[in-house]
Every structure is written in structure tokens, then in C-alpha cells.
Amino acid sequence: MVANSTVANTQPKRLSIGIIGGGIGGVAFAVALSRDSQLDVQLFEAAPQFSEIGAGVSFGPNAVKAIQLLGLENAYQRIADSSPAPFEDVWFEWRRGSDDTYLTASLAPGVGQSSVHRADFLDAIVANLPEGIAHFGKRCIGVKQGTDSATASFDDGTHFTGDVIIGFDGIKSAVRPHVLPPEQYGEITPFWSGTYAYRGMIPTRDLEIALEAKGSEKRLALVPQMYLGKDRHILTFPVKQSQLVNVVAFITDRSIPNPKLPEGEEWVQAVSQAEMLDVFAGWSPACQAILECIPEPTRWALHELPELARYQRDRVLIMGEAAHALVPHQGAGAGQALEDAYVLATLLADASCRSHNVSTVLSAFEQVRHSRTCKVQRTSHEAGDVYEYAGEGIGDDEAELINNLESRFEWLWNHDPHEDVIAAKNSLKFETSENWG
Ligand code: FAD
């Protein structure tokens, strides 16, 4: 039944799955599926090779749990950083950006700040991907489906037809318009959050010297820090086995509702250090030390998606950033992509899941994941407001701010994605008792 002009199937499999997009989410998903010999898994990436930028990515306890469940823990542990003793449980320390005053710390017992260098993490999970699954230079330009199959078309004129197509193709997803046709749902485009993020990496030793030269504590280099102020904040955490410190400095335009990015402006640009220093003029000695160590920052216009009405249309589903792109203020985007990957891979690996009932399985996935991922989107945006003294009912009241920071991550972190699997399987038993199990 499955016709495939790109990749020849040599033996019949229970299910054929095409994944569009080989970022952290798509690769982790492909690795998990590829462990089941009954699944034919093909991954299509637009770029000529897997690639991630040389920046850090931070994981909360829920993301670390998803990594374990995906069987990627060994790969992860080899490259992961954590907060140095005696600060092992510290996710971030929070400080006033104007004078470095310590406000509080958010604690994640047993996990602390678990972070990786993005490119290293992608390499580590790619190493678990069997040969022959990944296809490069395959930019998806459209998806269509019939009763028995779904087909992705690529810009090189080739096609892939399988039982399902999964769009893990990022915020500018080419699969999304098929799931949410514009004539029915309107044009869905990412919107600028109003925030620019200046990014850079600093050799740890350089930062320690710079901090001490300004009279600040050297430990601020390796213990993860957030410096907070009106419409601005700066975060730092170590990566690459503590050889480097990852820095992101944010500024948000709250002068008008829904600010627009100037027409034609690139989302990511190299900018001058002077521009970044100017934005944080008057900030504390530690903040000056950090920013002065970044001679060539890049500036990212942070975009997000509105909460989508649905993620699934019959045999086609979007996941990760394609479905719920968010601002990075809770360090939660990659974690949600990994939770998605674990939940769907487990459902598709169930022997009861076959071509004739796979749309019901995708629908069960959407049911258990939709409200959580939308809440993560919403609260990620709100977190930026809180950090920048603009939180509703909080503003610049530091006592309220501290209360909020000490508890706001609990619901996000204390989540076991396996419970989503159980909930989905329960609903499937109930709704598809004729075909399932
Ligand atoms: P992506 O990483 O966007 O991957 C999509 C892939 O699809 C890419 O490889 C792309 O080339 C490919 N592709 C795109 N279009 C096509 C097409 N048409 N055909 C074929 N292939 C295609 N998350 C965290 O959890 N913690 C953090 O600390 C964190 N910090 C962040 C900081 C910043 C500044 C930003 C912008 C994001 C941050 N995130 C963070 C979010 C995180 O980067 C993403 O959620 C994560 O990378 C997972 O994304 P994904 O795999 O769904 O999509």
C-alpha cells in the first residue's frame, strides 16, 4: 500500500512514518522509532547535514525525564553540565540587574541546571540514529493525504508516501498549513514577541577574570544566574563541561501592544557590542563584565506562535516548534519537543497501532498534549514579563517576584510524559475498542 519514490522499502513493515525536520525534536523522535524493527522510519531534513548553532540549551527536570525515557541518557550524560557543588540543585539564582543583589534561587532537586551545548547534543543523539534513515537536502514544500496514506513533496521534485507524516520542521513549518488550512483557520504566521535576545559564549576563565576585575564574585561564572530589570534581563549558565559560559541578554519593547518587527528585518543578525552595551548601560558590575566579554554578539528577534486550534489532521501531525513555538524564558521549548517525541514514539510502537487506526492514535496524542503545550507557550511569555518587572499583579514588587520565582516552575517540571502515554492509551481502548488491542 505504501508507495515511496524516494526510499525503497525492502520488507513490509507495520507502519511507515515520514518525519519532516531533523532538529533536536525530529532526530530524538526518529531514534526512538528506529528501535522498533516493525516501523519504517524516514527523516527528511532541508539542510545538507544535521546542524545546530553553537549556543547552550537548558533542560528542566521534565526534559531530563523525557531524555531518560527516550533512551538517550548515556549520550546526554556524557556532555551535560550541571551546577557546581554546593549549588547542585540550583536551576538559577535570581539577582537585581542594577546592583547584583541576590533575590532568591529556583531549586530543581536532583537536577539543578542541566544544560548542553546544542551542537554537541544534536551530535550525541544523531550517533544513535541507524544509517539510511536520514535524507538531506529535502525541503518539504507541501503535504497531501488520501484515505490510506499521506505524501510529502520536496523541492527537488521527489516525494515520500507513508502511513503518516510528522512535521517536526520548526517555527516556519511547511507541514502546518496542511494541518490548519488557511481557508479554514486563517493565515497562521509566527509573531515577534517584542523581545530581542543578544547571544554569546565566553570562555569560563575569561569571565572569571573579568568578574573579579569588577569586584564581583568569580562563582557567578559557573553558578547559573539571571539578572533582572525593567524590560531587560540577562542569563548565564555553563556549557561544554564548564569550559564556556552561555549568555543571553534580553530587551523587550512594551511601549505598545503587539509591536511589529521592522519590515524586512532578519530574525537573526550580527550586531555591534556597543549596541548591546548601550541597552544595558547603568547595569551592575557583574552584568558589565559579562557583556564586555562578548565582542561579537548576535541579536535574535524572538518569535512565537499563537496557540493552535489543533495539531493533527487525519494522517498528518505537527510537533515541537512547528506546533507550539514559544519564547525561551522557561527553558522549555526543547523539553516540550522531547516530551512530544517520547509520547508519540511510544504510541506508534504499540503493536496495535496500524495503518487503518493510526489517525486515531495521532488524535489521542493531540488530546493528551495540546493543553500542556499551550500552557507552556502561555506561561513562557508570562515568565518574560515576570523577569522584566512587568508581571501581572507583580510588577516591580520584589517580594511578589520572589514568591513567583520560587514556585512558578513546579507544574512544568513535575510532569512525567509516561502519564500522557497512559492517558492516550486509555482513551484509545475506550474509543477504538473495535480496532484496538
Ligand atoms: P527546530 O530545532 O527548529 O528544528 C527544525 C528542523 O527542521 C531544522 O533542522 C530545519 O532545518 C528543518 N526544516 C525546517 N523546514 C523544513 C522543511 N520545509 N523541510 C525539511 N526540513 C525542514 N529550549 C529549551 O528547552 N531550553 C532552552 O534553554 C532554550 N533556549 C532557547 C533560546 C533561544 C534564543 C531560542 C530561539 C530557542 C530556545 N529554545 C530552548 C527552544 C528550542 O531551541 C527548540 O524548542 C528546540 O530546538 C526544538 O525544536 P524542534 O526540533 O521542534 O525544531
Short mmCIF file of C-alpha atoms and ligand atoms in Angstrom, two decimals:
data_model
loop_
_atom_site.label_atom_id
_atom_site.label_comp_id
_atom_site.label_asym_id
_atom_site.label_seq_id
_atom_site.Cartn_x
_atom_site.Cartn_y
_atom_site.Cartn_z
CA MET A 1 0.00 0.00 0.00
CA VAL A 2 2.86 2.35 0.76
CA ALA A 3 4.42 3.80 -2.38
CA ASN A 4 7.67 5.66 -1.93
CA SER A 5 9.57 7.34 -4.75
CA THR A 6 12.48 8.38 -2.54
CA VAL A 7 13.33 5.35 -0.45
CA ALA A 8 12.79 1.70 -1.37
CA ASN A 9 11.08 -0.43 1.28
CA THR A 10 12.63 -3.88 1.22
CA GLN A 11 10.24 -5.68 3.56
CA PRO A 12 6.70 -4.99 4.70
CA LYS A 13 6.52 -3.13 7.98
CA ARG A 14 3.62 -2.50 10.32
CA LEU A 15 3.76 1.25 9.78
CA SER A 16 5.64 3.68 7.57
CA ILE A 17 6.46 7.07 9.12
CA GLY A 18 7.90 10.12 7.37
CA ILE A 19 9.43 12.78 9.64
CA ILE A 20 9.96 16.25 8.22
CA GLY A 21 12.74 18.13 10.03
CA GLY A 22 15.90 16.93 11.74
CA GLY A 23 16.32 19.32 14.66
CA ILE A 24 16.62 18.11 18.26
CA GLY A 25 12.97 17.02 18.31
CA GLY A 26 12.87 15.24 14.93
CA VAL A 27 16.12 13.35 15.49
CA ALA A 28 15.17 12.22 19.03
CA PHE A 29 11.82 11.03 17.64
CA ALA A 30 13.49 9.16 14.77
CA VAL A 31 15.95 7.49 17.15
CA ALA A 32 13.14 6.29 19.42
CA LEU A 33 11.08 4.92 16.49
CA SER A 34 14.06 3.28 14.83
CA ARG A 35 14.43 0.87 17.76
CA ASP A 36 11.25 -0.89 16.58
CA SER A 37 12.03 -3.12 13.61
CA GLN A 38 8.36 -3.14 12.66
CA LEU A 39 8.42 0.56 11.84
CA ASP A 40 9.78 2.03 8.63
CA VAL A 41 11.16 5.44 9.63
CA GLN A 42 12.47 8.05 7.18
CA LEU A 43 13.64 11.50 8.19
CA PHE A 44 13.83 14.39 5.71
CA GLU A 45 15.95 17.43 6.53
CA ALA A 46 16.13 20.55 4.36
CA ALA A 47 19.76 21.33 5.22
CA PRO A 48 22.68 19.44 3.64
CA GLN A 49 23.52 17.94 7.06
CA PHE A 50 22.31 17.95 10.65
CA SER A 51 23.33 21.20 12.27
CA GLU A 52 22.67 23.21 15.38
CA ILE A 53 24.05 26.54 16.42
CA GLY A 54 26.90 26.79 18.92
CA ALA A 55 24.77 28.04 21.80
CA GLY A 56 23.52 26.48 25.01
CA VAL A 57 20.19 24.87 25.74
CA SER A 58 18.91 24.37 29.26
CA PHE A 59 16.70 21.49 30.38
CA GLY A 60 14.29 21.32 33.30
CA PRO A 61 13.65 18.08 35.25
CA ASN A 62 10.78 17.15 32.91
CA ALA A 63 13.07 17.39 29.88
CA VAL A 64 15.73 15.29 31.61
CA LYS A 65 13.00 12.72 32.36
CA ALA A 66 11.99 12.69 28.67
CA ILE A 67 15.64 12.19 27.67
CA GLN A 68 15.85 9.19 30.02
CA LEU A 69 12.59 7.72 28.70
CA LEU A 70 13.82 8.17 25.12
CA GLY A 71 16.85 6.03 25.99
CA LEU A 72 19.23 8.94 25.34
CA GLU A 73 20.51 9.33 28.88
CA ASN A 74 24.00 7.95 28.26
CA ALA A 75 24.50 10.18 25.24
CA TYR A 76 23.24 13.10 27.29
CA GLN A 77 25.21 12.49 30.48
CA ARG A 78 28.48 12.45 28.56
CA ILE A 79 28.04 16.08 27.53
CA ALA A 80 25.70 17.58 30.13
CA ASP A 81 26.69 20.35 32.51
CA SER A 82 25.28 20.84 35.97
CA SER A 83 25.57 23.46 38.68
CA PRO A 84 28.83 23.06 40.63
CA ALA A 85 28.80 21.86 44.27
CA PRO A 86 27.38 23.01 46.65
CA PHE A 87 24.85 24.51 44.20
CA GLU A 88 23.83 21.20 42.54
CA ASP A 89 20.10 21.83 42.97
CA VAL A 90 20.15 25.44 41.72
CA TRP A 91 18.35 25.96 38.43
CA PHE A 92 19.04 29.71 38.50
CA GLU A 93 19.97 32.28 41.12
CA TRP A 94 17.99 35.47 40.62
CA ARG A 95 19.60 38.88 41.11
CA ARG A 96 18.66 42.52 40.69
CA GLY A 97 20.39 43.62 37.49
CA SER A 98 21.13 47.14 38.71
CA ASP A 99 23.37 46.09 41.62
CA ASP A 100 23.68 42.25 41.64
CA THR A 101 21.63 41.93 44.87
CA TYR A 102 20.68 38.29 45.41
CA LEU A 103 16.88 37.86 45.36
CA THR A 104 16.35 34.10 45.55
CA ALA A 105 17.12 30.82 43.80
CA SER A 106 14.84 28.41 41.94
CA LEU A 107 15.71 24.88 43.00
CA ALA A 108 15.22 21.72 40.98
CA PRO A 109 16.23 19.00 43.48
CA GLY A 110 18.33 16.25 41.92
CA VAL A 111 18.65 18.04 38.57
CA GLY A 112 19.61 21.69 39.13
CA GLN A 113 20.63 23.43 35.94
CA SER A 114 21.07 20.69 33.39
CA SER A 115 22.33 22.18 30.16
CA VAL A 116 24.17 21.28 26.99
CA HIS A 117 25.89 22.82 24.03
CA ARG A 118 23.27 22.49 21.28
CA ALA A 119 25.55 21.19 18.55
CA ASP A 120 27.09 18.63 20.94
CA PHE A 121 23.64 17.41 21.99
CA LEU A 122 22.45 17.02 18.41
CA ASP A 123 25.66 15.14 17.52
CA ALA A 124 25.20 12.88 20.55
CA ILE A 125 21.66 11.88 19.61
CA VAL A 126 22.45 11.62 15.87
CA ALA A 127 25.06 8.98 16.83
CA ASN A 128 22.10 6.76 17.87
CA LEU A 129 20.35 7.06 14.51
CA PRO A 130 20.76 3.98 12.30
CA GLU A 131 22.22 4.59 8.85
CA GLY A 132 19.91 5.07 5.91
CA ILE A 133 17.11 6.82 7.81
CA ALA A 134 18.17 10.45 7.28
CA HIS A 135 17.85 12.18 3.89
CA PHE A 136 19.37 15.63 3.42
CA GLY A 137 18.65 18.46 1.02
CA LYS A 138 14.96 17.51 1.26
CA ARG A 139 12.99 20.70 1.77
CA CYS A 140 9.33 19.85 2.16
CA ILE A 141 7.11 22.13 0.09
CA GLY A 142 3.74 20.53 0.70
CA VAL A 143 1.78 17.63 2.10
CA LYS A 144 -1.37 15.89 0.92
CA GLN A 145 -3.22 12.80 2.03
CA GLY A 146 -5.81 10.27 0.96
CA THR A 147 -7.72 7.60 2.83
CA ASP A 148 -4.79 5.17 3.11
CA SER A 149 -1.63 7.29 3.01
CA ALA A 150 -0.02 10.72 3.26
CA THR A 151 2.56 12.21 0.88
CA ALA A 152 5.22 14.87 1.42
CA SER A 153 6.68 16.65 -1.62
CA PHE A 154 10.18 18.09 -1.69
CA ASP A 155 11.71 20.97 -3.62
CA ASP A 156 13.97 18.58 -5.57
CA GLY A 157 10.91 17.06 -7.23
CA THR A 158 10.85 13.87 -5.12
CA HIS A 159 8.06 12.62 -2.86
CA PHE A 160 7.63 10.36 0.12
CA THR A 161 4.44 8.44 0.74
CA GLY A 162 3.81 6.70 4.04
CA ASP A 163 1.11 5.87 6.56
CA VAL A 164 1.80 9.09 8.46
CA ILE A 165 3.73 12.33 8.01
CA ILE A 166 5.04 14.06 11.15
CA GLY A 167 6.01 17.73 10.83
CA PHE A 168 8.90 18.40 13.21
CA ASP A 169 10.01 21.21 10.93
CA GLY A 170 10.28 24.17 13.25
CA ILE A 171 8.54 27.50 13.66
CA LYS A 172 8.26 28.14 9.89
CA SER A 173 6.78 24.67 9.31
CA ALA A 174 5.79 23.71 5.77
CA VAL A 175 3.56 20.94 7.14
CA ARG A 176 1.47 23.28 9.33
CA PRO A 177 -0.64 24.82 6.52
CA HIS A 178 -1.86 21.33 5.59
CA VAL A 179 -2.94 20.62 9.18
CA LEU A 180 -4.54 24.06 9.55
CA PRO A 181 -5.63 25.12 6.05
CA PRO A 182 -5.64 28.95 5.76
CA GLU A 183 -9.10 28.95 4.18
CA GLN A 184 -10.45 27.35 7.38
CA TYR A 185 -8.09 28.66 10.10
CA GLY A 186 -6.74 31.89 8.57
CA GLU A 187 -3.07 32.53 7.82
CA ILE A 188 -1.03 31.32 10.81
CA THR A 189 2.29 33.13 11.00
CA PRO A 190 4.84 33.39 13.81
CA PHE A 191 4.70 36.76 15.54
CA TRP A 192 7.50 38.78 17.12
CA SER A 193 7.28 38.64 20.91
CA GLY A 194 8.66 42.19 21.22
CA THR A 195 11.89 40.75 22.62
CA TYR A 196 15.39 40.78 21.17
CA ALA A 197 17.93 38.34 22.61
CA TYR A 198 21.66 39.11 22.37
CA ARG A 199 23.65 35.87 22.49
CA GLY A 200 27.27 34.98 23.05
CA MET A 201 29.61 32.41 24.59
CA ILE A 202 32.50 33.28 26.89
CA PRO A 203 35.47 31.10 27.88
CA THR A 204 34.83 30.49 31.58
CA ARG A 205 38.31 31.56 32.69
CA ASP A 206 37.95 34.89 30.83
CA LEU A 207 34.66 35.57 32.56
CA GLU A 208 36.02 34.70 35.99
CA ILE A 209 38.88 37.16 35.49
CA ALA A 210 36.51 39.86 34.21
CA LEU A 211 34.15 39.38 37.17
CA GLU A 212 36.95 39.62 39.70
CA ALA A 213 38.35 42.70 37.96
CA LYS A 214 34.97 44.41 38.57
CA GLY A 215 34.96 43.34 42.23
CA SER A 216 32.30 40.66 41.64
CA GLU A 217 32.37 37.06 42.83
CA LYS A 218 34.08 34.64 40.48
CA ARG A 219 31.48 31.94 41.26
CA LEU A 220 28.90 33.94 39.28
CA ALA A 221 30.53 32.49 36.16
CA LEU A 222 29.64 28.84 36.83
CA VAL A 223 26.56 29.03 39.06
CA PRO A 224 23.64 29.80 36.69
CA GLN A 225 22.47 33.40 37.07
CA MET A 226 19.55 35.58 36.00
CA TYR A 227 19.94 39.36 36.37
CA LEU A 228 16.57 41.11 36.31
CA GLY A 229 15.49 44.64 35.47
CA LYS A 230 12.80 46.78 33.85
CA ASP A 231 12.15 45.43 30.33
CA ARG A 232 15.50 43.64 30.32
CA HIS A 233 17.20 40.57 31.76
CA ILE A 234 20.42 38.62 31.33
CA LEU A 235 21.01 34.91 31.89
CA THR A 236 24.21 32.88 32.15
CA PHE A 237 24.88 29.15 32.54
CA PRO A 238 27.88 26.90 31.84
CA VAL A 239 28.18 24.54 28.86
CA LYS A 240 30.87 22.31 27.31
CA GLN A 241 31.90 20.73 30.60
CA SER A 242 32.12 24.21 32.11
CA GLN A 243 34.68 25.43 29.57
CA LEU A 244 32.23 28.04 28.26
CA VAL A 245 29.50 30.23 29.71
CA ASN A 246 26.36 30.68 27.60
CA VAL A 247 24.95 34.22 27.75
CA VAL A 248 21.59 35.57 26.59
CA ALA A 249 20.67 39.22 27.22
CA PHE A 250 17.06 40.20 26.54
CA ILE A 251 15.32 43.53 25.89
CA THR A 252 11.58 43.83 25.35
CA ASP A 253 9.51 46.59 23.77
CA ARG A 254 6.38 47.01 25.92
CA SER A 255 5.65 50.56 24.74
CA ILE A 256 2.76 49.35 22.57
CA PRO A 257 0.72 46.14 22.47
CA ASN A 258 1.87 43.66 19.79
CA PRO A 259 4.93 45.55 18.50
CA LYS A 260 5.97 44.71 14.93
CA LEU A 261 9.43 43.87 13.70
CA PRO A 262 10.54 46.48 11.14
CA GLU A 263 9.57 45.31 7.61
CA GLY A 264 12.21 43.04 6.08
CA GLU A 265 14.37 42.82 9.21
CA GLU A 266 16.23 39.49 9.53
CA TRP A 267 15.30 37.41 12.61
CA VAL A 268 18.99 36.82 13.43
CA GLN A 269 21.72 39.42 12.86
CA ALA A 270 25.30 40.10 13.87
CA VAL A 271 25.29 43.39 15.79
CA SER A 272 27.92 45.54 17.46
CA GLN A 273 28.98 45.09 21.07
CA ALA A 274 28.36 48.83 21.51
CA GLU A 275 24.64 48.35 20.74
CA MET A 276 24.35 45.62 23.38
CA LEU A 277 26.34 47.60 25.99
CA ASP A 278 24.16 50.62 25.34
CA VAL A 279 20.98 48.60 26.05
CA PHE A 280 22.38 47.64 29.47
CA ALA A 281 24.05 50.96 30.35
CA GLY A 282 23.91 51.55 34.10
CA TRP A 283 23.56 47.83 34.94
CA SER A 284 25.64 46.18 37.65
CA PRO A 285 29.40 45.48 37.58
CA ALA A 286 28.79 41.74 37.01
CA CYS A 287 26.49 42.48 34.07
CA GLN A 288 29.04 44.88 32.55
CA ALA A 289 31.77 42.25 32.99
CA ILE A 290 29.66 39.63 31.20
CA LEU A 291 28.69 41.81 28.24
CA GLU A 292 32.18 43.26 27.81
CA CYS A 293 33.41 39.67 27.24
CA ILE A 294 31.20 39.30 24.13
CA PRO A 295 32.90 41.23 21.30
CA GLU A 296 30.64 39.90 18.52
CA PRO A 297 27.08 39.28 19.74
CA THR A 298 24.24 38.06 17.57
CA ARG A 299 20.76 39.53 18.04
CA TRP A 300 17.70 37.28 17.76
CA ALA A 301 14.19 38.65 17.28
CA LEU A 302 12.30 36.08 19.35
CA HIS A 303 9.18 34.81 17.61
CA GLU A 304 6.38 32.60 18.88
CA LEU A 305 3.21 31.01 17.54
CA PRO A 306 -0.33 31.67 18.71
CA GLU A 307 -1.90 28.68 20.49
CA LEU A 308 -3.09 26.49 17.63
CA ALA A 309 -6.60 25.05 17.40
CA ARG A 310 -5.22 21.61 16.56
CA TYR A 311 -2.03 19.71 15.75
CA GLN A 312 -3.49 16.84 13.76
CA ARG A 313 -5.35 16.33 10.53
CA ASP A 314 -6.03 12.65 9.93
CA ARG A 315 -2.63 11.10 9.00
CA VAL A 316 -0.58 14.26 9.43
CA LEU A 317 0.61 15.75 12.73
CA ILE A 318 2.85 18.64 13.74
CA MET A 319 5.04 18.54 16.86
CA GLY A 320 7.73 20.58 18.63
CA GLU A 321 8.32 24.15 17.47
CA ALA A 322 6.12 23.54 14.39
CA ALA A 323 3.13 23.15 16.71
CA HIS A 324 3.90 25.24 19.79
CA ALA A 325 6.86 27.59 19.20
CA LEU A 326 7.41 29.69 22.30
CA VAL A 327 9.78 32.21 23.82
CA PRO A 328 12.66 30.59 25.74
CA HIS A 329 12.02 32.19 29.15
CA GLN A 330 11.30 28.92 30.96
CA GLY A 331 13.96 26.97 29.05
CA ALA A 332 11.12 24.73 27.95
CA GLY A 333 10.91 24.51 24.13
CA ALA A 334 13.30 21.63 23.55
CA GLY A 335 11.85 19.87 26.60
CA GLN A 336 8.37 20.00 25.08
CA ALA A 337 9.71 18.70 21.76
CA LEU A 338 11.35 15.79 23.61
CA GLU A 339 8.18 15.04 25.59
CA ASP A 340 6.23 15.05 22.29
CA ALA A 341 8.81 12.71 20.75
CA TYR A 342 8.62 10.23 23.62
CA VAL A 343 4.83 10.16 23.84
CA LEU A 344 4.18 9.68 20.12
CA ALA A 345 7.04 7.23 19.58
CA THR A 346 5.66 5.05 22.40
CA LEU A 347 2.15 5.14 20.98
CA LEU A 348 3.29 4.31 17.44
CA ALA A 349 5.48 1.47 18.73
CA ASP A 350 2.43 -0.26 20.22
CA ALA A 351 1.77 -3.38 18.16
CA SER A 352 -1.92 -2.46 17.96
CA CYS A 353 -1.16 0.70 16.02
CA ARG A 354 -1.59 0.04 12.31
CA SER A 355 -2.26 1.99 9.17
CA HIS A 356 -6.06 1.71 9.50
CA ASN A 357 -6.18 3.14 13.06
CA VAL A 358 -3.14 5.43 13.09
CA SER A 359 -5.18 8.66 12.71
CA THR A 360 -6.99 7.76 15.92
CA VAL A 361 -3.61 7.38 17.62
CA LEU A 362 -2.47 10.81 16.36
CA SER A 363 -5.73 12.25 17.63
CA ALA A 364 -5.18 10.67 21.08
CA PHE A 365 -1.69 12.20 21.10
CA GLU A 366 -3.15 15.64 20.39
CA GLN A 367 -5.74 15.22 23.14
CA VAL A 368 -3.16 14.48 25.82
CA ARG A 369 -0.54 17.02 24.69
CA HIS A 370 -2.49 20.06 23.50
CA SER A 371 -3.43 21.75 26.76
CA ARG A 372 0.02 21.20 28.33
CA THR A 373 1.95 22.57 25.36
CA CYS A 374 -0.39 25.58 25.07
CA LYS A 375 0.08 26.27 28.78
CA VAL A 376 3.87 26.09 28.35
CA GLN A 377 3.61 28.62 25.48
CA ARG A 378 1.45 30.98 27.55
CA THR A 379 3.49 30.75 30.74
CA SER A 380 6.78 31.13 28.85
CA HIS A 381 5.60 34.51 27.59
CA GLU A 382 4.37 35.44 31.07
CA ALA A 383 7.72 34.40 32.58
CA GLY A 384 9.45 37.04 30.43
CA ASP A 385 7.06 39.65 31.87
CA VAL A 386 7.76 38.49 35.43
CA TYR A 387 11.56 38.60 34.99
CA GLU A 388 11.32 42.08 33.49
CA TYR A 389 9.24 43.63 36.29
CA ALA A 390 6.09 43.61 34.15
CA GLY A 391 4.31 40.53 35.54
CA GLU A 392 0.58 40.95 36.06
CA GLY A 393 -0.06 41.66 39.74
CA ILE A 394 3.69 41.59 40.39
CA GLY A 395 5.37 44.47 38.54
CA ASP A 396 8.40 45.67 40.49
CA ASP A 397 7.22 44.30 43.85
CA GLU A 398 10.27 42.16 44.64
CA ALA A 399 8.57 40.23 47.45
CA GLU A 400 5.89 39.09 45.00
CA LEU A 401 8.54 38.46 42.37
CA ILE A 402 10.48 36.19 44.73
CA ASN A 403 7.29 34.26 45.65
CA ASN A 404 6.56 33.73 41.99
CA LEU A 405 10.07 32.61 41.05
CA GLU A 406 10.24 30.11 43.88
CA SER A 407 7.16 28.21 42.75
CA ARG A 408 6.30 29.02 39.12
CA PHE A 409 8.09 26.03 37.55
CA GLU A 410 6.69 23.23 39.70
CA TRP A 411 3.80 22.23 37.43
CA LEU A 412 6.09 22.35 34.39
CA TRP A 413 8.90 20.29 35.90
CA ASN A 414 6.83 17.74 37.85
CA HIS A 415 5.41 16.06 34.81
CA ASP A 416 6.01 12.50 33.72
CA PRO A 417 5.38 12.16 29.97
CA HIS A 418 4.67 8.48 30.51
CA GLU A 419 1.43 9.57 32.17
CA ASP A 420 0.49 11.14 28.81
CA VAL A 421 1.12 7.77 27.16
CA ILE A 422 -1.11 6.01 29.68
CA ALA A 423 -3.87 8.62 29.28
CA ALA A 424 -3.70 8.31 25.48
CA LYS A 425 -3.79 4.51 25.61
CA ASN A 426 -6.76 4.60 27.98
CA SER A 427 -8.67 6.85 25.62
CA LEU A 428 -7.76 4.64 22.66
CA LYS A 429 -9.03 1.49 24.36
CA PHE A 430 -12.27 3.24 25.05
CA GLU A 431 -12.80 4.88 21.69
CA THR A 432 -11.47 2.27 19.31
CA SER A 433 -12.43 -0.91 21.07
CA GLU A 434 -13.37 -2.46 17.71
CA ASN A 435 -9.97 -1.99 16.14
CA TRP A 436 -7.57 -1.58 19.03
CA GLY A 437 -5.85 -4.20 21.09
P1 FAD B 1 13.96 23.09 15.19
O1 FAD B 1 15.05 22.97 16.18
O2 FAD B 1 13.54 24.39 14.72
O3 FAD B 1 14.26 22.07 14.02
C1 FAD B 1 13.52 22.09 12.83
C2 FAD B 1 14.33 21.36 11.75
O4 FAD B 1 13.51 21.25 10.58
C3 FAD B 1 15.59 22.10 11.33
O5 FAD B 1 16.65 21.18 11.26
C4 FAD B 1 15.24 22.67 9.95
O6 FAD B 1 16.35 22.79 9.09
C5 FAD B 1 14.25 21.63 9.44
N1 FAD B 1 13.29 22.18 8.48
C6 FAD B 1 12.65 23.37 8.52
N2 FAD B 1 11.81 23.49 7.47
C7 FAD B 1 11.92 22.34 6.77
C8 FAD B 1 11.29 21.87 5.59
N3 FAD B 1 10.38 22.61 4.93
N4 FAD B 1 11.61 20.63 5.12
C9 FAD B 1 12.53 19.86 5.77
N5 FAD B 1 13.17 20.27 6.91
C10 FAD B 1 12.84 21.49 7.40
N6 FAD B 1 14.51 25.33 24.56
C11 FAD B 1 14.83 24.77 25.75
O7 FAD B 1 14.25 23.71 26.10
N7 FAD B 1 15.77 25.33 26.58
C12 FAD B 1 16.42 26.48 26.26
O8 FAD B 1 17.28 26.94 27.02
C13 FAD B 1 16.10 27.11 25.02
N8 FAD B 1 16.70 28.26 24.68
C14 FAD B 1 16.35 28.85 23.52
C15 FAD B 1 16.94 30.10 23.21
C16 FAD B 1 16.58 30.77 22.06
C17 FAD B 1 17.15 32.13 21.77
C18 FAD B 1 15.64 30.16 21.15
C19 FAD B 1 15.25 30.84 19.86
C20 FAD B 1 15.05 28.93 21.45
C21 FAD B 1 15.38 28.27 22.65
N9 FAD B 1 14.80 27.05 23.00
C22 FAD B 1 15.11 26.48 24.19
C23 FAD B 1 13.82 26.36 22.12
C24 FAD B 1 14.50 25.20 21.38
O9 FAD B 1 15.55 25.71 20.61
C25 FAD B 1 13.56 24.39 20.46
O10 FAD B 1 12.34 24.16 21.09
C26 FAD B 1 14.22 23.06 20.11
O11 FAD B 1 15.34 23.29 19.32
C27 FAD B 1 13.30 22.03 19.45
O12 FAD B 1 12.93 22.41 18.21
P2 FAD B 1 12.37 21.45 17.05
O13 FAD B 1 13.21 20.22 16.86
O14 FAD B 1 10.92 21.29 17.22
O15 FAD B 1 12.59 22.43 15.82
#
